[in-house]
Amino acid sequence: MSLQEILKIIKKRLLLIISLMIVAIGIAIVLSFYFITPIYQAQTQILVNQKVNSQEGLWYQIETDLQLINTYNDIIITPIILSKVIEELQIDATPEQLSNQITLSNGSESKVLYITVQDSNPEQAVNIANTTAEVFKEEIPSLMNVDNINILALAKVSENPSPVKPNKPLNIAIGAVVGLMLGIGLSLLLEILDTTIKDEKDVEEILGIPIMGIVGSIPIEKVKKSSLRSQKVRGNQDAWIEK
């Protein structure tokens, strides 16, 4: 099937394609606004930094703090930390479930660690992020015999919190693309499954022989005129015979 034929099919089935796009966009809008639970996000920043006196000890401690960040990422989401967070906030969840709500990140060569929490309740997301940072700061000295954690910024609840999920414009755009693809695919499928003879090419493919000629369509007006002329000629012939 050539590109021109595909374009002709799309033009022929344009109403079907547009209809499927509208339906898909409508489904995406309904799901995004009424069925998908909105998810809110809160973030707390902690600084991994230990006070030292000498200049030589400063560079050594910076390097040590950077190396410890990966270890801290693993410790924060362990049951020893999250169990206390659950107990303090009285959350109905297991440490494993709570760890799935927490994302840890830090920039390259940065000693700032970001604790990001997502939850369906914006206040709960803030409480989890802040409590996790505070519990971690309290427990890390006894766990690793270091005291290099400082909380830079606590998460706060905004007056009009906006959810990070679902991304409604993105969902609508995806719905439009999916509807377009389904419409084009269905149009091509219907054309392939249509076995009716439409033109001379179909006749050649079915019979396997070339077409020698084509009889064009005759306008109805010419047929009527030809019929009238035939009737006149016959009338004249009958009159001549009678004479």
Short mmCIF file of C-alpha atoms in Angstrom, two decimals:
data_model
loop_
_atom_site.label_atom_id
_atom_site.label_comp_id
_atom_site.label_asym_id
_atom_site.label_seq_id
_atom_site.Cartn_x
_atom_site.Cartn_y
_atom_site.Cartn_z
CA MET A 1 0.00 0.00 0.00
CA SER A 2 1.58 3.26 -1.15
CA LEU A 3 1.65 6.49 0.80
CA GLN A 4 -0.84 8.07 -1.60
CA GLU A 5 -3.27 5.21 -1.03
CA ILE A 6 -2.89 5.57 2.74
CA LEU A 7 -3.59 9.29 2.49
CA LYS A 8 -6.68 8.59 0.40
CA ILE A 9 -7.91 6.11 3.00
CA ILE A 10 -7.31 8.63 5.79
CA LYS A 11 -9.22 11.27 3.84
CA LYS A 12 -12.03 8.82 3.17
CA ARG A 13 -12.28 7.77 6.83
CA LEU A 14 -11.53 11.20 8.31
CA LEU A 15 -14.83 11.36 10.19
CA LEU A 16 -14.11 8.00 11.87
CA ILE A 17 -10.60 9.09 12.86
CA ILE A 18 -11.79 12.39 14.34
CA SER A 19 -14.59 10.60 16.21
CA LEU A 20 -12.15 8.15 17.81
CA MET A 21 -9.84 11.03 18.77
CA ILE A 22 -12.70 12.85 20.48
CA VAL A 23 -13.73 9.69 22.34
CA ALA A 24 -10.15 9.02 23.49
CA ILE A 25 -9.72 12.64 24.66
CA GLY A 26 -13.02 12.42 26.53
CA ILE A 27 -11.93 9.21 28.29
CA ALA A 28 -8.60 10.82 29.26
CA ILE A 29 -10.40 13.88 30.66
CA VAL A 30 -12.86 11.78 32.69
CA LEU A 31 -10.10 9.56 34.10
CA SER A 32 -7.80 12.50 34.92
CA PHE A 33 -10.45 14.64 36.62
CA TYR A 34 -12.71 12.08 38.28
CA PHE A 35 -11.07 8.67 38.68
CA ILE A 36 -7.31 9.08 39.18
CA THR A 37 -6.47 10.08 42.76
CA PRO A 38 -4.43 13.32 42.84
CA ILE A 39 -0.96 12.95 44.34
CA TYR A 40 0.77 15.80 46.17
CA GLN A 41 4.48 16.24 46.78
CA ALA A 42 6.55 17.67 49.63
CA GLN A 43 10.30 18.04 49.94
CA THR A 44 12.73 18.47 52.84
CA GLN A 45 16.40 19.38 52.47
CA ILE A 46 19.13 18.14 54.78
CA LEU A 47 22.82 19.07 54.75
CA VAL A 48 25.51 16.50 55.30
CA ASN A 49 28.25 18.55 56.94
CA GLN A 50 30.47 18.12 59.99
CA LYS A 51 32.36 20.91 61.73
CA VAL A 52 36.14 20.67 61.65
CA ASN A 53 38.88 23.00 62.79
CA SER A 54 41.96 22.49 60.60
CA GLN A 55 42.09 23.24 56.86
CA GLU A 56 43.48 19.80 56.14
CA GLY A 57 40.66 18.19 58.07
CA LEU A 58 38.13 20.31 56.15
CA TRP A 59 38.91 18.79 52.75
CA TYR A 60 39.05 15.31 54.23
CA GLN A 61 35.69 15.77 55.92
CA ILE A 62 34.05 17.12 52.73
CA GLU A 63 35.18 14.04 50.84
CA THR A 64 33.97 11.80 53.65
CA ASP A 65 30.55 13.48 53.74
CA LEU A 66 30.14 13.06 49.98
CA GLN A 67 30.97 9.37 50.23
CA LEU A 68 28.52 8.91 53.08
CA ILE A 69 25.54 10.30 51.16
CA ASN A 70 24.95 7.05 49.28
CA THR A 71 25.00 5.22 52.60
CA TYR A 72 22.53 7.72 54.07
CA ASN A 73 20.21 7.14 51.10
CA ASP A 74 20.03 3.48 52.05
CA ILE A 75 19.63 4.13 55.77
CA ILE A 76 16.76 6.61 55.45
CA ILE A 77 14.42 4.09 53.82
CA THR A 78 15.24 1.24 56.23
CA PRO A 79 12.66 -0.01 58.77
CA ILE A 80 14.74 1.32 61.67
CA ILE A 81 13.97 4.89 60.48
CA LEU A 82 10.59 4.46 58.83
CA SER A 83 9.11 2.40 61.69
CA LYS A 84 9.64 5.35 64.01
CA VAL A 85 8.14 7.71 61.43
CA ILE A 86 5.07 5.48 61.19
CA GLU A 87 4.80 5.26 64.96
CA GLU A 88 5.13 8.99 65.47
CA LEU A 89 2.62 9.93 62.77
CA GLN A 90 0.37 6.88 63.40
CA ILE A 91 0.31 5.98 59.71
CA ASP A 92 -1.56 2.89 58.62
CA ALA A 93 1.28 1.51 56.47
CA THR A 94 4.28 -0.76 56.59
CA PRO A 95 7.87 0.50 56.24
CA GLU A 96 8.00 -1.07 52.77
CA GLN A 97 4.86 0.79 51.69
CA LEU A 98 6.13 4.05 53.13
CA SER A 99 9.50 3.67 51.40
CA ASN A 100 7.68 3.54 48.05
CA GLN A 101 6.41 7.06 48.73
CA ILE A 102 9.88 8.45 49.42
CA THR A 103 12.41 9.50 46.80
CA LEU A 104 15.96 10.51 47.73
CA SER A 105 18.20 12.59 45.51
CA ASN A 106 21.23 14.87 45.56
CA GLY A 107 23.18 16.82 42.99
CA SER A 108 26.55 15.78 41.69
CA GLU A 109 29.26 16.59 44.27
CA SER A 110 26.56 18.15 46.45
CA LYS A 111 26.19 17.57 50.18
CA VAL A 112 22.52 18.57 50.15
CA LEU A 113 20.18 15.59 50.30
CA TYR A 114 16.55 15.98 49.19
CA ILE A 115 13.80 13.88 50.79
CA THR A 116 10.78 13.98 48.48
CA VAL A 117 7.49 12.42 49.57
CA GLN A 118 4.33 11.85 47.52
CA ASP A 119 0.95 11.27 49.10
CA SER A 120 -2.73 11.75 48.30
CA ASN A 121 -2.96 14.13 51.28
CA PRO A 122 -0.74 17.25 50.97
CA GLU A 123 -0.48 17.69 54.76
CA GLN A 124 0.46 14.05 55.21
CA ALA A 125 3.19 14.38 52.55
CA VAL A 126 4.65 17.35 54.46
CA ASN A 127 4.50 15.51 57.78
CA ILE A 128 6.19 12.41 56.41
CA ALA A 129 9.00 14.40 54.76
CA ASN A 130 9.73 16.49 57.88
CA THR A 131 9.41 13.60 60.34
CA THR A 132 11.68 11.39 58.25
CA ALA A 133 14.38 14.07 58.25
CA GLU A 134 14.05 14.65 62.00
CA VAL A 135 14.12 10.94 62.89
CA PHE A 136 17.11 10.39 60.62
CA LYS A 137 18.99 13.27 62.25
CA GLU A 138 18.28 11.84 65.70
CA GLU A 139 19.25 8.26 64.84
CA ILE A 140 22.32 8.72 62.65
CA PRO A 141 24.75 9.56 65.52
CA SER A 142 24.05 6.24 67.21
CA LEU A 143 23.96 4.28 63.96
CA MET A 144 27.23 5.53 62.47
CA ASN A 145 28.89 7.46 65.27
CA VAL A 146 28.79 10.70 63.29
CA ASP A 147 27.04 14.01 63.81
CA ASN A 148 27.02 15.69 60.42
CA ILE A 149 23.30 16.11 59.64
CA ASN A 150 21.57 19.50 59.60
CA ILE A 151 18.05 20.21 58.33
CA LEU A 152 18.23 23.06 55.81
CA ALA A 153 14.56 23.46 54.90
CA LEU A 154 11.41 21.82 56.17
CA ALA A 155 8.49 21.06 53.88
CA LYS A 156 5.46 23.34 54.19
CA VAL A 157 1.84 23.11 53.15
CA SER A 158 0.94 25.82 50.63
CA GLU A 159 -2.41 27.60 50.71
CA ASN A 160 -3.49 26.12 47.38
CA PRO A 161 -1.50 22.91 46.90
CA SER A 162 -1.48 21.58 43.35
CA PRO A 163 -1.06 17.86 42.67
CA VAL A 164 1.93 16.56 40.76
CA LYS A 165 -0.11 13.60 39.51
CA PRO A 166 -2.00 13.09 37.32
CA ASN A 167 -0.53 15.34 34.65
CA LYS A 168 -3.83 16.30 33.05
CA PRO A 169 -2.51 18.08 29.92
CA LEU A 170 -0.13 15.18 29.25
CA ASN A 171 -2.91 12.62 29.70
CA ILE A 172 -5.16 14.52 27.29
CA ALA A 173 -2.35 14.73 24.73
CA ILE A 174 -1.70 10.99 25.10
CA GLY A 175 -5.42 10.34 24.64
CA ALA A 176 -5.43 12.38 21.42
CA VAL A 177 -2.42 10.49 20.04
CA VAL A 178 -3.89 7.11 21.00
CA GLY A 179 -7.23 8.05 19.41
CA LEU A 180 -5.47 9.17 16.23
CA MET A 181 -3.46 5.94 16.01
CA LEU A 182 -6.55 3.81 16.65
CA GLY A 183 -8.53 5.75 14.04
CA ILE A 184 -5.85 5.35 11.36
CA GLY A 185 -5.30 1.70 12.24
CA LEU A 186 -9.02 0.92 12.15
CA SER A 187 -9.40 2.78 8.85
CA LEU A 188 -6.61 0.75 7.24
CA LEU A 189 -8.04 -2.48 8.68
CA LEU A 190 -11.52 -1.74 7.31
CA GLU A 191 -10.03 -0.97 3.91
CA ILE A 192 -8.05 -4.22 3.88
CA LEU A 193 -11.07 -6.27 4.93
CA ASP A 194 -13.28 -4.63 2.30
CA THR A 195 -13.32 -7.16 -0.58
CA THR A 196 -15.73 -5.30 -2.85
CA ILE A 197 -14.49 -4.39 -6.36
CA LYS A 198 -13.95 -0.65 -6.58
CA ASP A 199 -11.85 -0.06 -9.72
CA GLU A 200 -10.03 -1.73 -12.60
CA LYS A 201 -7.02 -2.56 -10.41
CA ASP A 202 -9.18 -4.81 -8.26
CA VAL A 203 -10.43 -6.59 -11.40
CA GLU A 204 -6.87 -7.19 -12.61
CA GLU A 205 -5.84 -8.60 -9.23
CA ILE A 206 -8.83 -10.95 -9.03
CA LEU A 207 -8.79 -12.22 -12.66
CA GLY A 208 -5.03 -12.07 -13.14
CA ILE A 209 -5.39 -10.63 -16.68
CA PRO A 210 -4.83 -7.12 -18.00
CA ILE A 211 -7.79 -4.88 -18.82
CA MET A 212 -8.10 -4.04 -22.53
CA GLY A 213 -10.59 -1.23 -22.18
CA ILE A 214 -13.00 0.56 -19.89
CA VAL A 215 -16.63 1.43 -20.57
CA GLY A 216 -17.30 4.85 -19.21
CA SER A 217 -20.52 5.86 -17.51
CA ILE A 218 -23.21 7.42 -19.70
CA PRO A 219 -25.13 10.39 -18.28
CA ILE A 220 -28.85 9.74 -17.82
CA GLU A 221 -29.74 12.71 -20.03
CA LYS A 222 -27.94 11.15 -22.99
CA VAL A 223 -29.73 7.87 -22.35
CA LYS A 224 -33.09 9.65 -22.41
CA LYS A 225 -32.26 11.52 -25.62
CA SER A 226 -31.05 8.32 -27.26
CA SER A 227 -34.27 6.57 -26.23
CA LEU A 228 -36.42 9.37 -27.68
CA ARG A 229 -34.51 9.26 -30.93
CA SER A 230 -34.98 5.50 -31.16
CA GLN A 231 -38.69 5.89 -30.60
CA LYS A 232 -38.93 8.54 -33.34
CA VAL A 233 -37.01 6.37 -35.81
CA ARG A 234 -39.22 3.38 -35.06
CA GLY A 235 -42.32 5.56 -35.46
CA ASN A 236 -41.12 6.80 -38.85
CA GLN A 237 -40.31 3.24 -39.97
CA ASP A 238 -43.77 2.01 -38.93
CA ALA A 239 -45.44 4.89 -40.77
CA TRP A 240 -43.40 4.23 -43.94
CA ILE A 241 -44.30 0.51 -43.82
CA GLU A 242 -48.02 1.29 -43.53
CA LYS A 243 -47.81 3.51 -46.56
#
